[in-house]
Coordinates of C-alpha atoms in Angstrom, one line a residue:
Chain A
D1 CA 100.1 85.8 96.5
A2 CA 97.1 86.8 98.7
G3 CA 99.3 88.1 101.5
V4 CA 98.6 87.6 105.1
I5 CA 94.9 87.1 105.7
Q6 CA 93.2 88.0 109.0
S7 CA 89.7 87.5 110.2
P8 CA 87.5 89.0 111.3
R9 CA 88.4 92.5 110.2
H10 CA 86.2 94.0 112.9
E11 CA 85.0 92.5 116.1
V12 CA 82.7 94.1 118.7
T13 CA 82.1 92.1 121.8
E14 CA 81.0 92.6 125.4
M15 CA 83.3 92.4 128.4
G16 CA 83.7 88.8 129.6
Q17 CA 83.2 87.2 126.3
E18 CA 85.7 85.0 124.5
V19 CA 87.3 86.5 121.4
T20 CA 89.2 84.5 118.7
L21 CA 91.3 86.2 116.1
R22 CA 92.5 84.2 113.1
C23 CA 95.5 84.5 110.8
K24 CA 96.6 82.8 107.6
P25 CA 100.3 83.5 106.9
I26 CA 101.9 83.8 103.5
S27 CA 102.5 80.3 102.1
G28 CA 106.0 79.1 102.7
H29 CA 106.8 81.5 105.5
D30 CA 108.2 79.9 108.6
Y31 CA 107.7 82.7 111.1
L32 CA 104.4 84.2 112.3
F33 CA 103.9 87.2 114.6
W34 CA 101.0 88.7 116.5
Y35 CA 101.1 92.4 117.3
R36 CA 98.8 94.8 119.1
Q37 CA 98.5 98.5 118.3
T38 CA 96.9 101.1 120.6
M39 CA 97.2 104.9 120.7
M40 CA 98.8 104.7 124.1
R41 CA 101.4 102.0 123.5
G42 CA 101.9 102.0 119.8
L43 CA 102.7 98.7 118.0
E44 CA 103.8 95.9 120.4
L45 CA 104.9 92.4 119.6
L46 CA 102.8 89.9 121.6
I47 CA 104.2 86.5 120.5
Y48 CA 105.9 84.9 117.6
F49 CA 106.2 81.3 116.2
N50 CA 108.8 79.5 114.2
N51 CA 107.8 76.4 112.3
N52 CA 104.5 76.4 114.4
V53 CA 106.4 76.5 117.7
P54 CA 106.0 79.5 120.0
I55 CA 109.4 81.1 120.5
D56 CA 108.8 84.2 122.5
D57 CA 105.6 85.0 124.3
S58 CA 107.0 87.6 126.6
G59 CA 104.8 90.3 125.1
M60 CA 101.6 88.5 126.0
P61 CA 99.9 90.8 128.5
E62 CA 98.4 88.2 130.8
D63 CA 97.0 84.7 131.1
R64 CA 93.8 85.8 129.5
F65 CA 95.7 85.8 126.2
S66 CA 96.7 82.7 124.4
A67 CA 98.0 81.9 120.9
K68 CA 98.2 78.7 118.9
M69 CA 99.5 77.6 115.6
P70 CA 98.2 74.1 114.8
N71 CA 99.8 74.1 111.4
A72 CA 101.8 76.2 109.0
S73 CA 98.8 77.9 107.5
F74 CA 96.8 78.9 110.5
S75 CA 97.1 80.7 113.8
T76 CA 94.7 82.0 116.4
L77 CA 94.9 84.5 119.2
K78 CA 92.3 84.1 121.9
I79 CA 91.3 86.4 124.6
Q80 CA 89.2 84.9 127.4
P81 CA 87.6 86.7 129.2
S82 CA 87.9 89.9 127.2
E83 CA 88.1 93.3 128.9
P84 CA 87.6 96.9 127.6
R85 CA 91.3 97.6 127.8
D86 CA 91.9 94.9 125.2
S87 CA 90.3 97.1 122.6
A88 CA 93.0 97.6 119.9
V89 CA 94.0 96.7 116.4
Y90 CA 95.6 93.2 116.3
F91 CA 98.0 92.5 113.5
C92 CA 99.4 89.2 112.3
A93 CA 102.6 89.2 110.2
S94 CA 104.7 86.5 108.6
S95 CA 108.2 86.2 107.4
S96 CA 110.7 83.8 105.9
R97 CA 114.4 83.4 106.9
T98 CA 115.3 81.1 104.1
S99 CA 118.5 81.8 102.2
G100 CA 118.3 85.0 100.3
S101 CA 115.3 86.4 102.1
T102 CA 115.3 90.0 103.2
D103 CA 114.2 89.0 106.7
T104 CA 111.3 91.4 106.5
Q105 CA 107.9 90.9 108.0
Y106 CA 104.7 91.1 105.9
F107 CA 101.7 92.3 107.8
G108 CA 98.0 91.5 107.5
P109 CA 95.3 94.2 107.4
G110 CA 94.6 93.8 111.1
T111 CA 91.5 93.0 113.2
R112 CA 90.0 96.0 115.0
L113 CA 88.7 94.7 118.4
T114 CA 86.2 96.7 120.5
V115 CA 85.3 95.4 123.9
L116 CA 82.3 97.1 125.4
Chain B
D1 CA 118.7 96.8 119.1
A2 CA 119.9 100.4 118.7
K3 CA 117.5 103.2 119.5
T4 CA 116.4 105.5 116.7
T5 CA 115.3 109.2 116.7
Q6 CA 112.9 110.6 114.1
P7 CA 111.1 113.9 113.7
T8 CA 107.5 113.6 114.9
S9 CA 106.0 114.9 111.6
M10 CA 106.8 116.5 108.3
D11 CA 104.9 117.8 105.3
C12 CA 105.8 117.3 101.7
A13 CA 104.4 118.7 98.4
E14 CA 103.0 116.2 96.0
G15 CA 105.5 115.4 93.2
R16 CA 108.5 116.6 95.2
A17 CA 111.0 114.4 96.9
A18 CA 110.4 113.6 100.6
N19 CA 113.6 113.2 102.7
L20 CA 113.0 111.5 106.0
P21 CA 115.9 111.6 108.5
C22 CA 116.7 109.0 111.2
N23 CA 119.4 109.2 113.8
H24 CA 120.8 105.9 115.2
S25 CA 124.1 107.0 116.8
T26 CA 124.5 103.8 118.9
I27 CA 124.2 101.5 115.9
S28 CA 126.4 98.4 116.0
G29 CA 128.4 97.1 113.2
N30 CA 126.1 94.2 112.5
E31 CA 122.8 96.1 112.7
Y32 CA 120.8 97.0 109.6
V33 CA 118.6 100.0 109.1
Y34 CA 115.0 99.0 108.1
W35 CA 112.2 101.3 107.1
Y36 CA 108.5 100.4 107.3
R37 CA 105.5 102.6 106.8
Q38 CA 101.9 102.4 108.0
I39 CA 99.2 103.9 105.9
H40 CA 96.1 104.8 107.9
S41 CA 94.0 101.7 108.9
Q42 CA 96.5 99.3 107.3
G43 CA 99.2 97.0 108.5
P44 CA 102.8 98.2 108.4
Q45 CA 104.5 97.7 105.1
Y46 CA 108.2 97.0 104.5
I47 CA 110.0 99.7 102.4
I48 CA 113.7 99.1 102.3
H49 CA 116.7 98.1 104.4
G50 CA 120.5 98.5 104.2
L51 CA 123.7 98.0 106.1
K52 CA 126.2 100.6 105.0
N53 CA 125.8 101.1 101.2
N54 CA 123.1 103.2 99.7
E55 CA 120.1 101.2 98.5
T56 CA 117.3 101.8 96.0
N57 CA 114.2 99.9 95.1
E58 CA 111.0 100.6 93.4
M59 CA 109.6 102.4 96.4
A60 CA 112.4 104.5 97.8
S61 CA 116.1 105.1 98.3
L62 CA 118.1 104.7 101.5
I63 CA 121.1 106.9 102.1
I64 CA 123.3 105.8 105.1
T65 CA 126.1 108.1 106.3
E66 CA 129.6 106.8 106.2
D67 CA 129.8 106.6 110.0
R68 CA 126.3 104.8 109.9
K69 CA 125.0 107.1 112.7
S70 CA 122.2 108.4 110.6
S71 CA 120.3 107.7 107.5
T72 CA 117.7 109.3 105.2
L73 CA 114.8 107.6 103.4
I74 CA 114.0 109.3 100.1
L75 CA 110.6 109.1 98.4
P76 CA 111.6 110.5 95.0
H77 CA 108.2 111.7 93.8
A78 CA 105.8 111.8 96.7
T79 CA 102.1 111.2 96.0
L80 CA 99.1 111.6 98.2
R81 CA 99.1 107.8 98.7
D82 CA 102.5 108.2 100.5
T83 CA 100.8 109.9 103.4
A84 CA 101.6 107.5 106.3
V85 CA 103.7 107.0 109.5
Y86 CA 107.2 106.0 108.6
Y87 CA 109.2 103.9 111.0
C88 CA 113.0 103.6 111.1
I89 CA 114.1 100.5 112.9
V90 CA 117.7 99.3 113.6
R91 CA 118.2 95.6 114.2
V92 CA 120.4 92.7 113.5
R93 CA 119.4 90.9 110.4
N94 CA 118.5 87.3 111.2
G95 CA 118.9 88.1 114.9
V96 CA 116.3 88.3 117.6
Y97 CA 113.0 88.8 115.9
K98 CA 111.5 91.7 117.8
L99 CA 110.8 94.7 115.5
S100 CA 110.7 97.7 117.9
F101 CA 108.4 100.3 116.4
G102 CA 108.9 103.7 117.9
A103 CA 106.6 106.6 117.3
G104 CA 107.8 107.1 113.7
T105 CA 107.4 110.2 111.5
T106 CA 104.0 111.2 110.3
V107 CA 104.4 112.3 106.7
T108 CA 101.6 114.3 105.1
V109 CA 101.8 114.8 101.4
R110 CA 99.8 117.8 100.3
A111 CA 98.5 118.6 96.8

């Protein structure tokens, strides 16, 4: 299994530009999560999906952030317009709650975003 | 989810056992103890979890006290690759899906 795949691994952009982060969850997993990690705030959950449907987006910082999951194998996190304070490492994770699962989350390698 | 308390940092000698404590005095009866770790520049990685019995897998052992108010993660033979931040998380299995990562314990394994 390839694990959770994220792209790009690094993104440098200028303030005001649109940024799109991509995630491919582990095949067969029915939950997908987006996290953000900064030195100041640590690891924070932004939003999570179950069977492609957003369940809890209370962690999304503001309307500039949006997330979609058009199918079971792909999700995007978009920031428009981006601001320097959005600079962080963004992680995608997936999980399965089928019978017998350990209810654990498997994280991708992250996307390091720098907004100048 | 119950709050956890971990030491900020600890050192360990390579080849020796590393014992990482976690206090969770307000844990509820249906809450599990989960451990994750994050190696520098990587995503968090699941290690082990348990409810009340001691657990062991290929990565580590988890010892939970009888009153469940504290636990210890044991890395039996620490290697340099075990240097990471270790997070102790208490949550209801199959409950609300928020993993609350605190500051964790920064473990440095020294040669």
